Short mmCIF file of N, CA, C and O in Angstrom, two decimals:
data_model
loop_
_atom_site.label_atom_id
_atom_site.label_comp_id
_atom_site.label_asym_id
_atom_site.label_seq_id
_atom_site.Cartn_x
_atom_site.Cartn_y
_atom_site.Cartn_z
N MET R 1 -42.27 9.02 2.96
CA MET R 1 -41.40 9.10 1.80
C MET R 1 -40.01 9.53 2.24
O MET R 1 -39.02 8.93 1.87
N MET R 2 -39.94 10.64 3.02
CA MET R 2 -38.64 11.15 3.46
C MET R 2 -37.94 10.14 4.38
O MET R 2 -36.74 10.02 4.29
N GLN R 3 -38.73 9.47 5.23
CA GLN R 3 -38.12 8.51 6.12
C GLN R 3 -37.56 7.33 5.36
O GLN R 3 -36.51 6.78 5.69
N SER R 4 -38.26 6.93 4.29
CA SER R 4 -37.79 5.85 3.45
C SER R 4 -36.45 6.22 2.78
O SER R 4 -35.51 5.39 2.72
N LEU R 5 -36.33 7.43 2.28
CA LEU R 5 -35.09 7.90 1.67
C LEU R 5 -33.99 7.95 2.70
O LEU R 5 -32.81 7.59 2.40
N ALA R 6 -34.32 8.39 3.91
CA ALA R 6 -33.30 8.45 4.96
C ALA R 6 -32.82 7.06 5.35
O ALA R 6 -31.64 6.85 5.59
N GLN R 7 -33.72 6.10 5.42
CA GLN R 7 -33.34 4.73 5.73
C GLN R 7 -32.47 4.15 4.64
O GLN R 7 -31.48 3.47 4.94
N GLU R 8 -32.83 4.39 3.39
CA GLU R 8 -31.99 3.91 2.29
C GLU R 8 -30.59 4.51 2.32
O GLU R 8 -29.59 3.84 2.05
N GLY R 9 -30.55 5.76 2.64
CA GLY R 9 -29.25 6.43 2.76
C GLY R 9 -28.39 5.88 3.87
O GLY R 9 -27.20 5.60 3.68
N LEU R 10 -29.06 5.63 5.00
CA LEU R 10 -28.33 5.08 6.15
C LEU R 10 -27.83 3.65 5.85
O LEU R 10 -26.72 3.29 6.18
N ILE R 11 -28.73 2.86 5.23
CA ILE R 11 -28.34 1.48 4.90
C ILE R 11 -27.20 1.50 3.89
O ILE R 11 -26.25 0.70 4.00
N GLY R 12 -27.24 2.37 2.91
CA GLY R 12 -26.15 2.47 1.93
C GLY R 12 -24.85 2.86 2.55
O GLY R 12 -23.78 2.25 2.28
N MET R 13 -24.87 3.87 3.45
CA MET R 13 -23.63 4.27 4.14
C MET R 13 -23.07 3.15 5.02
O MET R 13 -21.84 2.88 4.97
N LEU R 14 -23.92 2.53 5.78
CA LEU R 14 -23.48 1.43 6.63
C LEU R 14 -22.95 0.24 5.84
O LEU R 14 -21.94 -0.34 6.20
N SER R 15 -23.62 -0.03 4.74
CA SER R 15 -23.16 -1.15 3.88
C SER R 15 -21.79 -0.87 3.35
O SER R 15 -20.89 -1.74 3.37
N HIS R 16 -21.56 0.32 2.83
CA HIS R 16 -20.25 0.70 2.30
C HIS R 16 -19.20 0.60 3.41
O HIS R 16 -18.08 0.00 3.17
N LEU R 17 -19.43 1.14 4.58
CA LEU R 17 -18.48 1.08 5.67
C LEU R 17 -18.17 -0.33 6.07
O LEU R 17 -17.01 -0.68 6.26
N ILE R 18 -19.22 -1.16 6.20
CA ILE R 18 -18.98 -2.53 6.63
C ILE R 18 -18.15 -3.30 5.62
O ILE R 18 -17.19 -3.97 5.96
N PHE R 19 -18.48 -3.18 4.32
CA PHE R 19 -17.70 -3.88 3.31
C PHE R 19 -16.29 -3.31 3.14
O PHE R 19 -15.34 -4.09 2.84
N ILE R 20 -16.10 -2.05 3.38
CA ILE R 20 -14.76 -1.48 3.33
C ILE R 20 -13.93 -2.02 4.51
O ILE R 20 -12.77 -2.37 4.32
N ILE R 21 -14.52 -2.14 5.68
CA ILE R 21 -13.83 -2.69 6.83
C ILE R 21 -13.48 -4.13 6.58
O ILE R 21 -12.32 -4.59 6.89
N ILE R 22 -14.42 -4.90 6.07
CA ILE R 22 -14.16 -6.30 5.76
C ILE R 22 -13.03 -6.46 4.74
O ILE R 22 -12.11 -7.26 4.90
N THR R 23 -13.06 -5.62 3.69
CA THR R 23 -12.02 -5.69 2.66
C THR R 23 -10.68 -5.27 3.27
O THR R 23 -9.66 -5.87 2.91
N TRP R 24 -10.65 -4.29 4.10
CA TRP R 24 -9.42 -3.88 4.78
C TRP R 24 -8.80 -5.04 5.55
O TRP R 24 -7.60 -5.32 5.48
N GLN R 25 -9.64 -5.75 6.31
CA GLN R 25 -9.18 -6.85 7.11
C GLN R 25 -8.60 -7.99 6.22
O GLN R 25 -7.57 -8.58 6.50
N VAL R 26 -9.29 -8.24 5.09
CA VAL R 26 -8.82 -9.27 4.15
C VAL R 26 -7.52 -8.83 3.55
O VAL R 26 -6.53 -9.65 3.42
N LEU R 27 -7.38 -7.60 3.12
CA LEU R 27 -6.16 -7.13 2.43
C LEU R 27 -4.99 -7.07 3.41
O LEU R 27 -3.82 -7.20 2.99
N GLN R 28 -5.24 -6.92 4.71
CA GLN R 28 -4.15 -6.89 5.67
C GLN R 28 -3.50 -8.27 5.80
O GLN R 28 -2.34 -8.36 6.26
N SER R 29 -4.20 -9.31 5.46
CA SER R 29 -3.65 -10.64 5.56
C SER R 29 -2.73 -10.99 4.37
O SER R 29 -2.04 -11.99 4.41
N LEU R 30 -2.73 -10.13 3.33
CA LEU R 30 -1.88 -10.37 2.20
C LEU R 30 -0.54 -9.66 2.34
O LEU R 30 -0.43 -8.64 3.05
N ASN R 31 0.48 -10.22 1.72
CA ASN R 31 1.84 -9.64 1.80
C ASN R 31 2.11 -8.88 0.51
O ASN R 31 2.35 -9.45 -0.53
N PHE R 32 2.10 -7.56 0.62
CA PHE R 32 2.32 -6.70 -0.52
C PHE R 32 3.80 -6.18 -0.61
O PHE R 32 4.09 -5.39 -1.49
N ASP R 33 4.64 -6.60 0.31
CA ASP R 33 5.96 -6.02 0.42
C ASP R 33 6.76 -6.19 -0.89
O ASP R 33 7.53 -5.30 -1.28
N GLU R 34 6.60 -7.32 -1.58
CA GLU R 34 7.37 -7.59 -2.79
C GLU R 34 6.93 -6.70 -3.96
O GLU R 34 7.64 -6.51 -4.91
N LEU R 35 5.70 -6.20 -3.90
CA LEU R 35 5.18 -5.41 -5.00
C LEU R 35 5.66 -3.96 -5.03
O LEU R 35 5.59 -3.29 -6.06
N PHE R 36 6.15 -3.49 -3.90
CA PHE R 36 6.50 -2.08 -3.80
C PHE R 36 7.99 -1.87 -3.62
O PHE R 36 8.68 -2.73 -3.08
N ARG R 37 8.49 -0.75 -4.10
CA ARG R 37 9.88 -0.40 -3.94
C ARG R 37 10.19 -0.07 -2.49
O ARG R 37 9.31 0.40 -1.74
N LYS R 38 11.41 -0.23 -2.09
CA LYS R 38 11.86 0.13 -0.76
C LYS R 38 11.71 1.62 -0.57
O LYS R 38 11.86 2.40 -1.52
N HIS R 39 11.45 2.09 0.59
CA HIS R 39 11.31 3.52 0.96
C HIS R 39 10.08 4.12 0.31
O HIS R 39 10.05 5.36 0.16
N LYS R 40 9.12 3.34 -0.08
CA LYS R 40 7.86 3.89 -0.69
C LYS R 40 6.65 3.42 0.20
O LYS R 40 5.66 3.03 -0.35
N VAL R 41 6.83 3.43 1.49
CA VAL R 41 5.82 2.90 2.41
C VAL R 41 4.55 3.77 2.34
O VAL R 41 3.45 3.23 2.29
N PHE R 42 4.70 5.06 2.28
CA PHE R 42 3.54 5.96 2.27
C PHE R 42 2.71 5.70 1.02
O PHE R 42 1.47 5.57 1.12
N GLU R 43 3.37 5.65 -0.11
CA GLU R 43 2.67 5.44 -1.38
C GLU R 43 1.95 4.03 -1.40
O GLU R 43 0.85 3.90 -1.91
N ALA R 44 2.62 3.06 -0.84
CA ALA R 44 2.04 1.73 -0.74
C ALA R 44 0.77 1.69 0.08
O ALA R 44 -0.22 1.10 -0.27
N ARG R 45 0.82 2.40 1.21
CA ARG R 45 -0.34 2.43 2.09
C ARG R 45 -1.51 3.18 1.43
O ARG R 45 -2.66 2.78 1.55
N ILE R 46 -1.20 4.27 0.73
CA ILE R 46 -2.27 4.98 0.02
C ILE R 46 -2.89 4.09 -1.05
O ILE R 46 -4.11 4.05 -1.19
N LEU R 47 -2.08 3.35 -1.78
CA LEU R 47 -2.58 2.43 -2.81
C LEU R 47 -3.45 1.35 -2.18
O LEU R 47 -4.55 1.09 -2.73
N ILE R 48 -3.07 0.82 -1.06
CA ILE R 48 -3.87 -0.22 -0.40
C ILE R 48 -5.17 0.39 0.08
O ILE R 48 -6.23 -0.27 0.00
N ILE R 49 -5.19 1.62 0.54
CA ILE R 49 -6.42 2.26 0.99
C ILE R 49 -7.34 2.47 -0.20
O ILE R 49 -8.55 2.17 -0.13
N PHE R 50 -6.78 2.90 -1.37
CA PHE R 50 -7.60 3.09 -2.55
C PHE R 50 -8.17 1.75 -3.06
O PHE R 50 -9.33 1.65 -3.45
N ILE R 51 -7.35 0.71 -3.02
CA ILE R 51 -7.82 -0.59 -3.45
C ILE R 51 -8.90 -1.09 -2.52
O ILE R 51 -9.91 -1.65 -2.97
N THR R 52 -8.75 -0.88 -1.22
CA THR R 52 -9.76 -1.24 -0.24
C THR R 52 -11.08 -0.53 -0.51
O THR R 52 -12.13 -1.17 -0.50
N ILE R 53 -11.02 0.73 -0.75
CA ILE R 53 -12.25 1.52 -1.01
C ILE R 53 -12.92 1.00 -2.28
O ILE R 53 -14.13 0.85 -2.35
N ALA R 54 -12.11 0.79 -3.33
CA ALA R 54 -12.65 0.35 -4.60
C ALA R 54 -13.35 -1.01 -4.49
O ALA R 54 -14.50 -1.19 -4.94
N ILE R 55 -12.71 -1.97 -3.87
CA ILE R 55 -13.27 -3.30 -3.74
C ILE R 55 -14.48 -3.27 -2.81
O ILE R 55 -15.53 -3.87 -3.10
N GLY R 56 -14.33 -2.61 -1.65
CA GLY R 56 -15.43 -2.56 -0.67
C GLY R 56 -16.65 -1.86 -1.25
O GLY R 56 -17.80 -2.34 -1.06
N SER R 57 -16.48 -0.81 -1.98
CA SER R 57 -17.60 -0.09 -2.57
C SER R 57 -18.27 -0.89 -3.66
O SER R 57 -19.48 -0.91 -3.76
N THR R 58 -17.48 -1.60 -4.45
CA THR R 58 -18.03 -2.45 -5.49
C THR R 58 -18.87 -3.57 -4.92
O THR R 58 -20.00 -3.83 -5.39
N VAL R 59 -18.35 -4.23 -3.94
CA VAL R 59 -19.14 -5.30 -3.27
C VAL R 59 -20.38 -4.76 -2.61
O VAL R 59 -21.45 -5.36 -2.69
N SER R 60 -20.28 -3.62 -1.98
CA SER R 60 -21.40 -3.00 -1.33
C SER R 60 -22.49 -2.63 -2.39
O SER R 60 -23.66 -2.84 -2.11
N ASN R 61 -22.05 -2.07 -3.49
CA ASN R 61 -23.01 -1.72 -4.57
C ASN R 61 -23.70 -2.97 -5.06
O ASN R 61 -24.93 -2.94 -5.30
N PHE R 62 -22.98 -4.06 -5.23
CA PHE R 62 -23.62 -5.34 -5.62
C PHE R 62 -24.67 -5.77 -4.59
O PHE R 62 -25.80 -6.14 -4.95
N PHE R 63 -24.28 -5.72 -3.33
CA PHE R 63 -25.17 -6.11 -2.26
C PHE R 63 -26.44 -5.24 -2.23
O PHE R 63 -27.56 -5.74 -2.14
N LEU R 64 -26.27 -3.91 -2.34
CA LEU R 64 -27.40 -3.02 -2.33
C LEU R 64 -28.30 -3.21 -3.55
O LEU R 64 -29.53 -3.14 -3.44
N ASP R 65 -27.69 -3.39 -4.73
CA ASP R 65 -28.50 -3.67 -5.93
C ASP R 65 -29.27 -4.93 -5.78
O ASP R 65 -30.49 -5.02 -6.13
N PHE R 66 -28.62 -5.98 -5.27
CA PHE R 66 -29.28 -7.30 -5.10
C PHE R 66 -30.48 -7.10 -4.12
O PHE R 66 -31.55 -7.66 -4.31
N LEU R 67 -30.26 -6.36 -3.04
CA LEU R 67 -31.33 -6.13 -2.07
C LEU R 67 -32.48 -5.37 -2.70
O LEU R 67 -33.67 -5.69 -2.50
N GLN R 68 -32.21 -4.37 -3.55
CA GLN R 68 -33.24 -3.62 -4.23
C GLN R 68 -34.00 -4.50 -5.22
O GLN R 68 -35.20 -4.43 -5.31
N TRP R 69 -33.26 -5.33 -5.96
CA TRP R 69 -33.93 -6.24 -6.89
C TRP R 69 -34.82 -7.20 -6.18
O TRP R 69 -35.92 -7.55 -6.66
N ALA R 70 -34.40 -7.68 -5.02
CA ALA R 70 -35.22 -8.63 -4.28
C ALA R 70 -36.50 -7.94 -3.79
O ALA R 70 -37.58 -8.58 -3.77
N GLN R 71 -36.39 -6.67 -3.43
CA GLN R 71 -37.61 -5.96 -2.99
C GLN R 71 -38.55 -5.69 -4.17
O GLN R 71 -39.78 -5.60 -3.98
N GLN R 72 -38.02 -5.60 -5.37
CA GLN R 72 -38.87 -5.35 -6.55
C GLN R 72 -39.52 -6.58 -7.07
O GLN R 72 -40.39 -6.48 -7.96
N LEU R 73 -39.16 -7.75 -6.60
CA LEU R 73 -39.75 -9.01 -7.06
C LEU R 73 -41.25 -9.08 -6.74
O LEU R 73 -41.98 -9.78 -7.43
N ILE R 74 -41.69 -8.34 -5.74
CA ILE R 74 -43.15 -8.41 -5.41
C ILE R 74 -43.96 -7.84 -6.50
O ILE R 74 -45.14 -8.18 -6.65
N TYR R 75 -43.41 -6.98 -7.37
CA TYR R 75 -44.14 -6.37 -8.45
C TYR R 75 -44.27 -7.34 -9.63
O TYR R 75 -45.01 -7.07 -10.61
N LEU R 76 -43.55 -8.46 -9.61
CA LEU R 76 -43.58 -9.39 -10.68
C LEU R 76 -44.91 -10.19 -10.66
O LEU R 76 -45.41 -10.59 -11.71
N PHE R 77 -45.46 -10.41 -9.50
CA PHE R 77 -46.69 -11.24 -9.39
C PHE R 77 -47.88 -10.39 -9.07
O PHE R 77 -48.26 -9.81 -8.31
#
């Protein structure tokens, strides 16, 4: 039981990190310069980091939920 919880925790953490890294790479390809005022580079970077975390975590939660639902399908039959 404890090992199962530890595995789920590890999978969840890795999933979040992987999807945050993927989101970061995708957002780096976009040009945000026109959206921000000049001399507000620090604030712009913080906002991009927050957006990255929000999108990456949301996608990871979807992936983890989908994985959990797929594992619960065995109880249907």
